[in-house]
Amino acid sequence: MKIRLFQTLHQKRQAKLNKAEIIEILSTNESDNELFSLADNTRKKYVGDEVHLRALIEISNICKNSCKYCGLRLENNFVERYKMTEADILKSAKQAYELGFKTIVLQSGESSAFSVLKLCKIIEKIKNFDVAITLSLGEYEKRDLKEFYLAGADRYLLRIETTDEDLYQKMHPNMDLKNRKRVLYDLKDIGYEVGTGSLVGLPHQSINSLADDILFFNELSADMIGIGPFIAHPNTPLSNFSNGDLTLSMKIMALCRLTLKNINIPATTAMETLQKNGRILALQRGANVVMPNLSDASYSKNYEIYPNKAGAFVFDINERLNSIVSQIKSINRTIAKGCGNSPHKGA
Ligand code: SAH
């Protein structure tokens, strides 16, 4: 029955699954193989065999928020807080550029550690390397997001984390799901390529709400989707909860590929952290992007959103990169030469 459902969808090439169908697929493992192979075919058809590498630079771990799952939350006093100097950020960006990266991602906790003006200056300087710039700095007012855009930022990553209002409230004290959605729509309006996504396996997260997440990504018409399993961090209120399920995370990812087709989807580090071949599996189940960490290890060791982040303890950046490149080549995929704008944008 499930196989037939997928074959029909594939033939019709209309894969607009409704909520009941999404829930059905998420509730059983019977159709997992078909789902994954359809997602892989869709990836190949719409975005090809190239894998885009994005250089991730974690510019600060200072955070004013209290997300229950995150190791960088304000209340975690075990973290040695840092803010990279402008010179160090530019050094990492230059290194990424020289290694051939065409996209640089600046990520941080949410704080005013860097002023908007300072961030704009950094963005302008990085832009001199002729790379695409992605920001992942949390929520800002629209006027600030516009400043970043005018300074040269092209893309923005802001996971919705969950669209379940009750769960969102429980996981994010002092935050508001409406504001997060507002930011995502502002980003679209300004002209950014917009990336969002969910954490899968949060305590008390329902299949129903995960289906809603997928529908939300479609409604927003996201250009990129990053799905990560929740990984329990010992210094958070969720330390005793189980990690998210890798297969379920990959099913959500595969359904994003099937429904949004030509978007960019990373094989997330959290997937690789949960299982050693997680990255390869993700690339074979819908993903077409990898985001190697290019932060200097003296900083990245303190950017512990969850424990044992894959690659975080490989101090040599070339070594980190080589192992990822060989994983990609081992499954006959190629490293993209272009900057990998989302073909979805404007669609
Ligand atoms: N401050 C930025 C960047 C957050 S870190 C923002 O608000 O967008 C990037 C992502 O790490 C988050 O969006 C979240 O989905 C993920 N993350 C945080 N803690 C995690 C955990 N314990 N397990 C898995 N992923 C986690």
mmCIF file of C-alpha atoms and ligand atoms in Angstrom:
data_model
loop_
_atom_site.group_PDB
_atom_site.id
_atom_site.type_symbol
_atom_site.label_atom_id
_atom_site.label_comp_id
_atom_site.label_asym_id
_atom_site.label_seq_id
_atom_site.Cartn_x
_atom_site.Cartn_y
_atom_site.Cartn_z
ATOM 1 C CA MET A 1 0.000 0.000 0.000
ATOM 2 C CA LYS A 2 2.750 2.417 1.032
ATOM 3 C CA ILE A 3 4.899 1.436 -1.904
ATOM 4 C CA ARG A 4 2.004 2.133 -4.213
ATOM 5 C CA LEU A 5 1.470 5.527 -2.610
ATOM 6 C CA PHE A 6 5.066 6.472 -3.299
ATOM 7 C CA GLN A 7 5.083 5.127 -6.833
ATOM 8 C CA THR A 8 2.011 7.160 -7.650
ATOM 9 C CA LEU A 9 3.562 10.277 -6.166
ATOM 10 C CA HIS A 10 6.736 9.690 -8.091
ATOM 11 C CA GLN A 11 4.972 9.161 -11.393
ATOM 12 C CA LYS A 12 2.784 12.184 -10.931
ATOM 13 C CA ARG A 13 5.763 14.235 -9.784
ATOM 14 C CA GLN A 14 3.410 16.195 -7.589
ATOM 15 C CA ALA A 15 4.555 14.965 -4.195
ATOM 16 C CA LYS A 16 2.351 17.393 -2.313
ATOM 17 C CA LEU A 17 1.638 15.090 0.534
ATOM 18 C CA ASN A 18 -1.164 16.055 2.837
ATOM 19 C CA LYS A 19 -0.866 15.979 6.608
ATOM 20 C CA ALA A 20 -2.571 12.597 6.980
ATOM 21 C CA GLU A 21 -0.146 11.032 4.486
ATOM 22 C CA ILE A 22 2.857 12.588 6.207
ATOM 23 C CA ILE A 23 1.668 11.284 9.578
ATOM 24 C CA GLU A 24 1.124 7.832 8.084
ATOM 25 C CA ILE A 25 4.640 7.745 6.672
ATOM 26 C CA LEU A 26 6.151 8.965 9.953
ATOM 27 C CA SER A 27 4.174 6.462 12.014
ATOM 28 C CA THR A 28 5.467 3.282 10.391
ATOM 29 C CA ASN A 29 8.837 2.011 9.277
ATOM 30 C CA GLU A 30 7.296 -0.104 6.501
ATOM 31 C CA SER A 31 7.886 2.471 3.800
ATOM 32 C CA ASP A 32 11.238 3.852 4.997
ATOM 33 C CA ASN A 33 13.297 2.293 2.205
ATOM 34 C CA GLU A 34 10.959 3.596 -0.486
ATOM 35 C CA LEU A 35 10.890 7.024 1.136
ATOM 36 C CA PHE A 36 14.671 7.225 1.309
ATOM 37 C CA SER A 37 15.192 6.030 -2.238
ATOM 38 C CA LEU A 38 12.581 8.467 -3.583
ATOM 39 C CA ALA A 39 14.239 11.302 -1.664
ATOM 40 C CA ASP A 40 17.602 10.293 -3.151
ATOM 41 C CA ASN A 41 16.150 10.249 -6.683
ATOM 42 C CA THR A 42 14.487 13.613 -6.136
ATOM 43 C CA ARG A 43 17.773 15.060 -4.878
ATOM 44 C CA LYS A 44 19.578 13.752 -7.943
ATOM 45 C CA LYS A 45 16.949 15.046 -10.339
ATOM 46 C CA TYR A 46 16.588 18.548 -8.870
ATOM 47 C CA VAL A 47 20.019 19.408 -7.451
ATOM 48 C CA GLY A 48 22.295 16.775 -8.953
ATOM 49 C CA ASP A 49 25.258 14.876 -7.563
ATOM 50 C CA GLU A 50 27.264 17.871 -6.410
ATOM 51 C CA VAL A 51 27.741 18.381 -2.681
ATOM 52 C CA HIS A 52 28.130 21.977 -1.561
ATOM 53 C CA LEU A 53 30.543 22.647 1.267
ATOM 54 C CA ARG A 54 29.877 25.566 3.599
ATOM 55 C CA ALA A 55 32.564 26.789 6.006
ATOM 56 C CA LEU A 56 31.096 27.210 9.470
ATOM 57 C CA ILE A 57 32.704 29.806 11.736
ATOM 58 C CA GLU A 58 31.328 29.977 15.270
ATOM 59 C CA ILE A 59 31.978 33.614 16.068
ATOM 60 C CA SER A 60 30.695 33.676 19.667
ATOM 61 C CA ASN A 61 29.099 31.347 22.204
ATOM 62 C CA ILE A 62 27.659 34.148 24.337
ATOM 63 C CA CYS A 63 23.884 33.746 24.620
ATOM 64 C CA LYS A 64 21.065 35.523 26.395
ATOM 65 C CA ASN A 65 18.527 32.764 25.754
ATOM 66 C CA SER A 66 17.676 29.752 27.886
ATOM 67 C CA CYS A 67 16.761 27.086 25.306
ATOM 68 C CA LYS A 68 16.310 23.992 27.466
ATOM 69 C CA TYR A 69 18.267 21.712 25.119
ATOM 70 C CA CYS A 70 21.236 23.898 24.281
ATOM 71 C CA GLY A 71 24.619 23.762 25.977
ATOM 72 C CA LEU A 72 25.158 27.471 25.285
ATOM 73 C CA ARG A 73 22.100 28.537 27.310
ATOM 74 C CA LEU A 74 22.602 31.506 29.589
ATOM 75 C CA GLU A 75 22.306 29.432 32.779
ATOM 76 C CA ASN A 76 25.131 27.052 31.866
ATOM 77 C CA ASN A 77 27.979 28.385 33.970
ATOM 78 C CA PHE A 78 30.342 25.631 32.915
ATOM 79 C CA VAL A 79 30.906 27.240 29.531
ATOM 80 C CA GLU A 80 33.919 29.404 28.982
ATOM 81 C CA ARG A 81 32.339 32.222 26.982
ATOM 82 C CA TYR A 82 34.170 33.737 24.031
ATOM 83 C CA LYS A 83 33.755 36.266 21.293
ATOM 84 C CA MET A 84 36.155 35.953 18.370
ATOM 85 C CA THR A 85 38.112 39.040 17.475
ATOM 86 C CA GLU A 86 37.405 40.589 14.100
ATOM 87 C CA ALA A 87 40.936 39.691 13.053
ATOM 88 C CA ASP A 88 40.406 36.025 13.962
ATOM 89 C CA ILE A 89 37.060 35.890 12.131
ATOM 90 C CA LEU A 90 38.670 37.339 9.005
ATOM 91 C CA LYS A 91 41.585 34.945 9.359
ATOM 92 C CA SER A 92 39.225 31.945 9.460
ATOM 93 C CA ALA A 93 37.226 33.358 6.535
ATOM 94 C CA LYS A 94 40.405 33.826 4.498
ATOM 95 C CA GLN A 95 41.525 30.323 5.310
ATOM 96 C CA ALA A 96 38.127 28.988 4.199
ATOM 97 C CA TYR A 97 38.337 30.968 0.978
ATOM 98 C CA GLU A 98 41.859 29.693 0.291
ATOM 99 C CA LEU A 99 40.714 26.137 0.900
ATOM 100 C CA GLY A 100 38.145 26.666 -1.868
ATOM 101 C CA PHE A 101 34.962 27.327 0.120
ATOM 102 C CA LYS A 102 32.443 29.455 -1.751
ATOM 103 C CA THR A 103 30.129 30.003 1.213
ATOM 104 C CA ILE A 104 31.001 31.183 4.690
ATOM 105 C CA VAL A 105 28.521 30.714 7.530
ATOM 106 C CA LEU A 106 28.806 32.896 10.618
ATOM 107 C CA GLN A 107 27.032 31.328 13.574
ATOM 108 C CA SER A 108 26.706 32.391 17.211
ATOM 109 C CA GLY A 109 24.562 32.334 20.301
ATOM 110 C CA GLU A 110 22.055 35.147 20.487
ATOM 111 C CA SER A 111 23.450 38.273 22.134
ATOM 112 C CA SER A 112 24.576 41.787 21.485
ATOM 113 C CA ALA A 113 28.225 40.735 21.870
ATOM 114 C CA PHE A 114 28.732 42.188 18.385
ATOM 115 C CA SER A 115 26.889 45.372 17.488
ATOM 116 C CA VAL A 116 24.919 45.444 14.239
ATOM 117 C CA LEU A 117 27.421 47.956 12.904
ATOM 118 C CA LYS A 118 30.368 45.710 13.784
ATOM 119 C CA LEU A 119 28.700 42.701 12.156
ATOM 120 C CA CYS A 120 28.066 44.755 9.010
ATOM 121 C CA LYS A 121 31.745 45.697 8.868
ATOM 122 C CA ILE A 122 32.770 42.069 9.236
ATOM 123 C CA ILE A 123 30.273 41.010 6.537
ATOM 124 C CA GLU A 124 31.591 43.680 4.157
ATOM 125 C CA LYS A 125 35.182 42.564 4.697
ATOM 126 C CA ILE A 126 34.390 38.876 4.211
ATOM 127 C CA LYS A 127 32.481 39.765 1.046
ATOM 128 C CA ASN A 128 35.792 40.966 -0.438
ATOM 129 C CA PHE A 129 36.735 37.294 -0.742
ATOM 130 C CA ASP A 130 33.937 36.871 -3.272
ATOM 131 C CA VAL A 131 32.019 34.274 -1.295
ATOM 132 C CA ALA A 132 28.363 33.876 -0.389
ATOM 133 C CA ILE A 133 27.681 34.737 3.241
ATOM 134 C CA THR A 134 25.192 32.938 5.439
ATOM 135 C CA LEU A 135 24.275 34.218 8.885
ATOM 136 C CA SER A 136 22.969 32.117 11.756
ATOM 137 C CA LEU A 137 22.902 34.581 14.622
ATOM 138 C CA GLY A 138 19.384 34.204 16.007
ATOM 139 C CA GLU A 139 16.492 36.655 15.991
ATOM 140 C CA TYR A 140 16.853 40.306 14.978
ATOM 141 C CA GLU A 141 14.541 43.155 14.117
ATOM 142 C CA LYS A 142 13.778 43.568 10.425
ATOM 143 C CA ARG A 143 15.775 46.793 10.113
ATOM 144 C CA ASP A 144 18.906 45.008 11.411
ATOM 145 C CA LEU A 145 18.400 42.054 9.084
ATOM 146 C CA LYS A 146 18.156 44.551 6.254
ATOM 147 C CA GLU A 147 21.455 46.166 7.310
ATOM 148 C CA PHE A 148 23.176 42.776 7.211
ATOM 149 C CA TYR A 149 21.679 42.131 3.784
ATOM 150 C CA LEU A 150 22.837 45.473 2.439
ATOM 151 C CA ALA A 151 26.305 44.798 3.876
ATOM 152 C CA GLY A 152 26.480 41.639 1.774
ATOM 153 C CA ALA A 153 24.820 38.755 3.638
ATOM 154 C CA ASP A 154 22.993 36.473 1.190
ATOM 155 C CA ARG A 155 21.412 33.782 3.304
ATOM 156 C CA TYR A 156 20.109 33.294 6.833
ATOM 157 C CA LEU A 157 19.613 30.145 8.887
ATOM 158 C CA LEU A 158 17.066 30.189 11.680
ATOM 159 C CA ARG A 159 15.501 26.915 12.646
ATOM 160 C CA ILE A 160 11.940 27.156 13.871
ATOM 161 C CA GLU A 161 12.967 24.181 16.096
ATOM 162 C CA THR A 162 9.299 23.170 16.547
ATOM 163 C CA THR A 163 6.004 24.639 15.349
ATOM 164 C CA ASP A 164 4.142 23.187 18.347
ATOM 165 C CA GLU A 165 3.280 26.290 20.382
ATOM 166 C CA ASP A 166 3.139 24.539 23.760
ATOM 167 C CA LEU A 167 6.365 22.659 23.181
ATOM 168 C CA TYR A 168 8.052 25.785 21.810
ATOM 169 C CA GLN A 169 7.099 27.682 24.953
ATOM 170 C CA LYS A 170 8.384 24.915 27.216
ATOM 171 C CA MET A 171 11.676 24.627 25.346
ATOM 172 C CA HIS A 172 12.280 28.365 24.961
ATOM 173 C CA PRO A 173 11.466 30.348 28.104
ATOM 174 C CA ASN A 174 11.109 34.064 27.333
ATOM 175 C CA MET A 175 10.908 33.439 23.608
ATOM 176 C CA ASP A 176 7.929 33.524 21.291
ATOM 177 C CA LEU A 177 7.156 31.247 18.355
ATOM 178 C CA LYS A 178 5.369 34.134 16.645
ATOM 179 C CA ASN A 179 8.484 36.251 16.708
ATOM 180 C CA ARG A 180 10.581 33.447 15.250
ATOM 181 C CA LYS A 181 8.077 33.080 12.417
ATOM 182 C CA ARG A 182 8.054 36.859 11.995
ATOM 183 C CA VAL A 183 11.840 36.817 11.515
ATOM 184 C CA LEU A 184 11.601 34.061 8.894
ATOM 185 C CA TYR A 185 8.999 35.974 6.892
ATOM 186 C CA ASP A 186 11.001 39.219 7.250
ATOM 187 C CA LEU A 187 14.058 37.431 5.872
ATOM 188 C CA LYS A 188 12.055 36.216 2.872
ATOM 189 C CA ASP A 189 10.671 39.680 2.329
ATOM 190 C CA ILE A 190 14.124 41.292 2.400
ATOM 191 C CA GLY A 191 15.396 38.866 -0.232
ATOM 192 C CA TYR A 192 17.514 36.412 1.732
ATOM 193 C CA GLU A 193 17.752 32.758 0.885
ATOM 194 C CA VAL A 194 16.054 31.432 3.987
ATOM 195 C CA GLY A 195 17.000 28.296 5.847
ATOM 196 C CA THR A 196 15.017 26.829 8.695
ATOM 197 C CA GLY A 197 14.437 23.410 10.205
ATOM 198 C CA SER A 198 13.574 21.425 13.306
ATOM 199 C CA LEU A 199 15.053 19.583 16.188
ATOM 200 C CA VAL A 200 13.746 16.039 16.125
ATOM 201 C CA GLY A 201 13.241 14.067 19.327
ATOM 202 C CA LEU A 202 12.589 16.870 21.789
ATOM 203 C CA PRO A 203 10.862 15.540 24.912
ATOM 204 C CA HIS A 204 7.090 15.268 24.347
ATOM 205 C CA GLN A 205 7.334 16.167 20.652
ATOM 206 C CA SER A 206 4.503 14.516 18.708
ATOM 207 C CA ILE A 207 4.435 13.052 15.208
ATOM 208 C CA ASN A 208 1.514 15.379 14.579
ATOM 209 C CA SER A 209 3.692 18.420 15.316
ATOM 210 C CA LEU A 210 6.533 17.099 13.150
ATOM 211 C CA ALA A 211 4.053 16.837 10.258
ATOM 212 C CA ASP A 212 3.065 20.450 10.981
ATOM 213 C CA ASP A 213 6.752 21.429 10.827
ATOM 214 C CA ILE A 214 7.003 20.009 7.296
ATOM 215 C CA LEU A 215 3.832 21.839 6.244
ATOM 216 C CA PHE A 216 5.243 25.045 7.723
ATOM 217 C CA PHE A 217 8.460 24.714 5.695
ATOM 218 C CA ASN A 218 6.303 24.365 2.589
ATOM 219 C CA GLU A 219 4.120 27.313 3.512
ATOM 220 C CA LEU A 220 7.211 29.473 4.053
ATOM 221 C CA SER A 221 8.703 28.035 0.864
ATOM 222 C CA ALA A 222 12.047 27.667 2.610
ATOM 223 C CA ASP A 223 15.170 27.575 0.446
ATOM 224 C CA MET A 224 17.149 25.396 2.837
ATOM 225 C CA ILE A 225 16.143 22.963 5.557
ATOM 226 C CA GLY A 226 18.419 21.620 8.293
ATOM 227 C CA ILE A 227 17.049 18.793 10.402
ATOM 228 C CA GLY A 228 18.941 17.628 13.465
ATOM 229 C CA PRO A 229 18.246 14.991 16.085
ATOM 230 C CA PHE A 230 18.148 16.337 19.643
ATOM 231 C CA ILE A 231 21.271 15.299 21.575
ATOM 232 C CA ALA A 232 21.067 15.549 25.366
ATOM 233 C CA HIS A 233 23.610 17.916 26.900
ATOM 234 C CA PRO A 234 24.668 17.122 30.483
ATOM 235 C CA ASN A 235 24.558 20.729 31.688
ATOM 236 C CA THR A 236 20.994 21.442 30.632
ATOM 237 C CA PRO A 237 17.562 20.692 32.143
ATOM 238 C CA LEU A 238 17.124 17.986 29.471
ATOM 239 C CA SER A 239 20.244 16.047 30.484
ATOM 240 C CA ASN A 240 18.243 12.942 31.447
ATOM 241 C CA PHE A 241 16.176 12.684 28.289
ATOM 242 C CA SER A 242 17.010 10.292 25.457
ATOM 243 C CA ASN A 243 18.606 11.485 22.265
ATOM 244 C CA GLY A 244 16.419 11.935 19.195
ATOM 245 C CA ASP A 245 15.992 9.086 16.756
ATOM 246 C CA LEU A 246 18.297 9.219 13.739
ATOM 247 C CA THR A 247 15.929 7.398 11.387
ATOM 248 C CA LEU A 248 13.014 9.644 12.296
ATOM 249 C CA SER A 249 15.213 12.711 11.697
ATOM 250 C CA MET A 250 16.155 11.346 8.301
ATOM 251 C CA LYS A 251 12.525 10.647 7.438
ATOM 252 C CA ILE A 252 11.659 14.286 8.153
ATOM 253 C CA MET A 253 14.637 15.328 6.013
ATOM 254 C CA ALA A 254 13.540 12.992 3.181
ATOM 255 C CA LEU A 255 9.993 14.367 3.322
ATOM 256 C CA CYS A 256 11.406 17.900 3.063
ATOM 257 C CA ARG A 257 13.268 16.846 -0.082
ATOM 258 C CA LEU A 258 10.161 15.207 -1.540
ATOM 259 C CA THR A 259 7.885 18.157 -0.880
ATOM 260 C CA LEU A 260 10.228 21.094 -1.541
ATOM 261 C CA LYS A 261 12.363 19.355 -4.192
ATOM 262 C CA ASN A 262 15.064 21.815 -5.299
ATOM 263 C CA ILE A 263 16.081 23.202 -1.913
ATOM 264 C CA ASN A 264 19.457 22.803 -0.217
ATOM 265 C CA ILE A 265 19.569 20.275 2.609
ATOM 266 C CA PRO A 266 22.601 19.717 4.825
ATOM 267 C CA ALA A 267 23.673 16.370 6.175
ATOM 268 C CA THR A 268 23.837 17.782 9.685
ATOM 269 C CA THR A 269 26.692 17.354 12.136
ATOM 270 C CA ALA A 270 24.189 16.138 14.755
ATOM 271 C CA MET A 271 23.344 13.200 12.448
ATOM 272 C CA GLU A 272 27.027 12.292 12.162
ATOM 273 C CA THR A 273 27.421 12.698 15.923
ATOM 274 C CA LEU A 274 24.650 10.189 16.644
ATOM 275 C CA GLN A 275 25.988 7.621 14.204
ATOM 276 C CA LYS A 276 29.395 7.394 12.600
ATOM 277 C CA ASN A 277 28.120 7.076 9.024
ATOM 278 C CA GLY A 278 25.218 9.480 9.637
ATOM 279 C CA ARG A 279 26.574 12.025 7.176
ATOM 280 C CA ILE A 280 26.901 9.507 4.352
ATOM 281 C CA LEU A 281 23.440 8.113 5.037
ATOM 282 C CA ALA A 282 21.950 11.613 5.001
ATOM 283 C CA LEU A 283 23.626 12.375 1.662
ATOM 284 C CA GLN A 284 21.988 9.220 0.297
ATOM 285 C CA ARG A 285 18.580 10.119 1.674
ATOM 286 C CA GLY A 286 18.045 13.629 0.329
ATOM 287 C CA ALA A 287 20.912 15.839 1.558
ATOM 288 C CA ASN A 288 23.231 17.784 -0.784
ATOM 289 C CA VAL A 289 25.179 20.068 1.565
ATOM 290 C CA VAL A 290 27.823 19.593 4.268
ATOM 291 C CA MET A 291 28.930 22.308 6.672
ATOM 292 C CA PRO A 292 32.438 21.558 7.921
ATOM 293 C CA ASN A 293 33.521 23.458 10.984
ATOM 294 C CA LEU A 294 36.294 25.886 10.100
ATOM 295 C CA SER A 295 36.437 27.614 13.479
ATOM 296 C CA ASP A 296 39.777 27.553 15.150
ATOM 297 C CA ALA A 297 39.684 24.615 17.593
ATOM 298 C CA SER A 298 40.629 26.889 20.510
ATOM 299 C CA TYR A 299 37.210 28.502 20.036
ATOM 300 C CA SER A 300 35.139 25.595 18.724
ATOM 301 C CA LYS A 301 35.884 23.412 21.746
ATOM 302 C CA ASN A 302 33.747 25.897 23.711
ATOM 303 C CA TYR A 303 30.925 25.965 21.162
ATOM 304 C CA GLU A 304 29.310 22.916 22.680
ATOM 305 C CA ILE A 305 25.608 23.107 21.774
ATOM 306 C CA TYR A 306 25.549 19.333 22.387
ATOM 307 C CA PRO A 307 28.299 16.960 23.559
ATOM 308 C CA ASN A 308 30.857 15.129 21.387
ATOM 309 C CA LYS A 309 30.091 17.130 18.258
ATOM 310 C CA ALA A 310 31.522 15.140 15.342
ATOM 311 C CA GLY A 311 34.870 16.542 14.255
ATOM 312 C CA ALA A 312 35.120 19.050 17.130
ATOM 313 C CA PHE A 313 38.176 17.357 18.555
ATOM 314 C CA VAL A 314 40.047 17.066 15.293
ATOM 315 C CA PHE A 315 42.233 20.092 15.840
ATOM 316 C CA ASP A 316 43.771 20.170 12.380
ATOM 317 C CA ILE A 317 41.351 21.811 9.957
ATOM 318 C CA ASN A 318 42.826 20.041 6.919
ATOM 319 C CA GLU A 319 42.340 16.727 8.652
ATOM 320 C CA ARG A 320 38.690 17.600 9.474
ATOM 321 C CA LEU A 321 38.084 18.580 5.901
ATOM 322 C CA ASN A 322 39.871 15.632 4.311
ATOM 323 C CA SER A 323 37.796 13.116 6.190
ATOM 324 C CA ILE A 324 34.580 14.807 5.019
ATOM 325 C CA VAL A 325 35.780 15.046 1.408
ATOM 326 C CA SER A 326 36.720 11.379 1.365
ATOM 327 C CA GLN A 327 33.300 10.430 2.801
ATOM 328 C CA ILE A 328 31.656 12.360 -0.051
ATOM 329 C CA LYS A 329 33.876 10.814 -2.718
ATOM 330 C CA SER A 330 33.368 7.321 -1.314
ATOM 331 C CA ILE A 331 29.719 7.466 -2.430
ATOM 332 C CA ASN A 332 30.605 8.808 -5.899
ATOM 333 C CA ARG A 333 29.444 12.324 -5.260
ATOM 334 C CA THR A 334 31.442 15.360 -6.334
ATOM 335 C CA ILE A 335 32.412 18.520 -4.499
ATOM 336 C CA ALA A 336 30.656 21.492 -6.074
ATOM 337 C CA LYS A 337 32.766 24.263 -7.561
ATOM 338 C CA GLY A 338 30.095 26.977 -7.603
ATOM 339 C CA CYS A 339 28.668 28.827 -4.627
ATOM 340 C CA GLY A 340 25.521 26.701 -4.526
ATOM 341 C CA ASN A 341 22.704 29.207 -4.341
ATOM 342 C CA SER A 342 19.423 27.478 -3.675
ATOM 343 C CA PRO A 343 17.743 26.847 -7.044
ATOM 344 C CA HIS A 344 14.519 27.101 -5.062
ATOM 345 C CA LYS A 345 14.839 30.822 -4.383
ATOM 346 C CA GLY A 346 12.290 32.873 -6.283
ATOM 347 C CA ALA A 347 10.359 29.703 -7.087
HETATM 348 N N1 SAH B 1 21.566 31.213 18.068
HETATM 349 C C1 SAH B 1 21.330 30.735 16.740
HETATM 350 C C2 SAH B 1 22.140 29.479 16.418
HETATM 351 C C3 SAH B 1 21.777 28.339 17.308
HETATM 352 S S1 SAH B 1 22.861 26.941 17.259
HETATM 353 C C4 SAH B 1 19.848 30.551 16.536
HETATM 354 O O1 SAH B 1 19.087 30.789 17.466
HETATM 355 O O2 SAH B 1 19.447 30.195 15.440
HETATM 356 C C5 SAH B 1 22.243 26.090 15.856
HETATM 357 C C6 SAH B 1 21.266 24.955 16.108
HETATM 358 O O3 SAH B 1 21.791 23.998 16.988
HETATM 359 C C7 SAH B 1 19.961 25.316 16.757
HETATM 360 O O4 SAH B 1 19.073 25.903 15.840
HETATM 361 C C8 SAH B 1 19.459 23.995 17.308
HETATM 362 O O5 SAH B 1 18.524 23.387 16.434
HETATM 363 C C9 SAH B 1 20.741 23.141 17.361
HETATM 364 N N2 SAH B 1 20.950 22.606 18.729
HETATM 365 C C10 SAH B 1 21.074 23.293 19.873
HETATM 366 N N3 SAH B 1 21.171 22.452 20.932
HETATM 367 C C11 SAH B 1 21.098 21.196 20.433
HETATM 368 C C12 SAH B 1 21.107 19.891 21.009
HETATM 369 N N4 SAH B 1 21.203 19.708 22.316
HETATM 370 N N5 SAH B 1 21.019 18.833 20.182
HETATM 371 C C13 SAH B 1 20.941 18.994 18.851
HETATM 372 N N6 SAH B 1 20.921 20.194 18.236
HETATM 373 C C14 SAH B 1 20.978 21.282 19.029
#
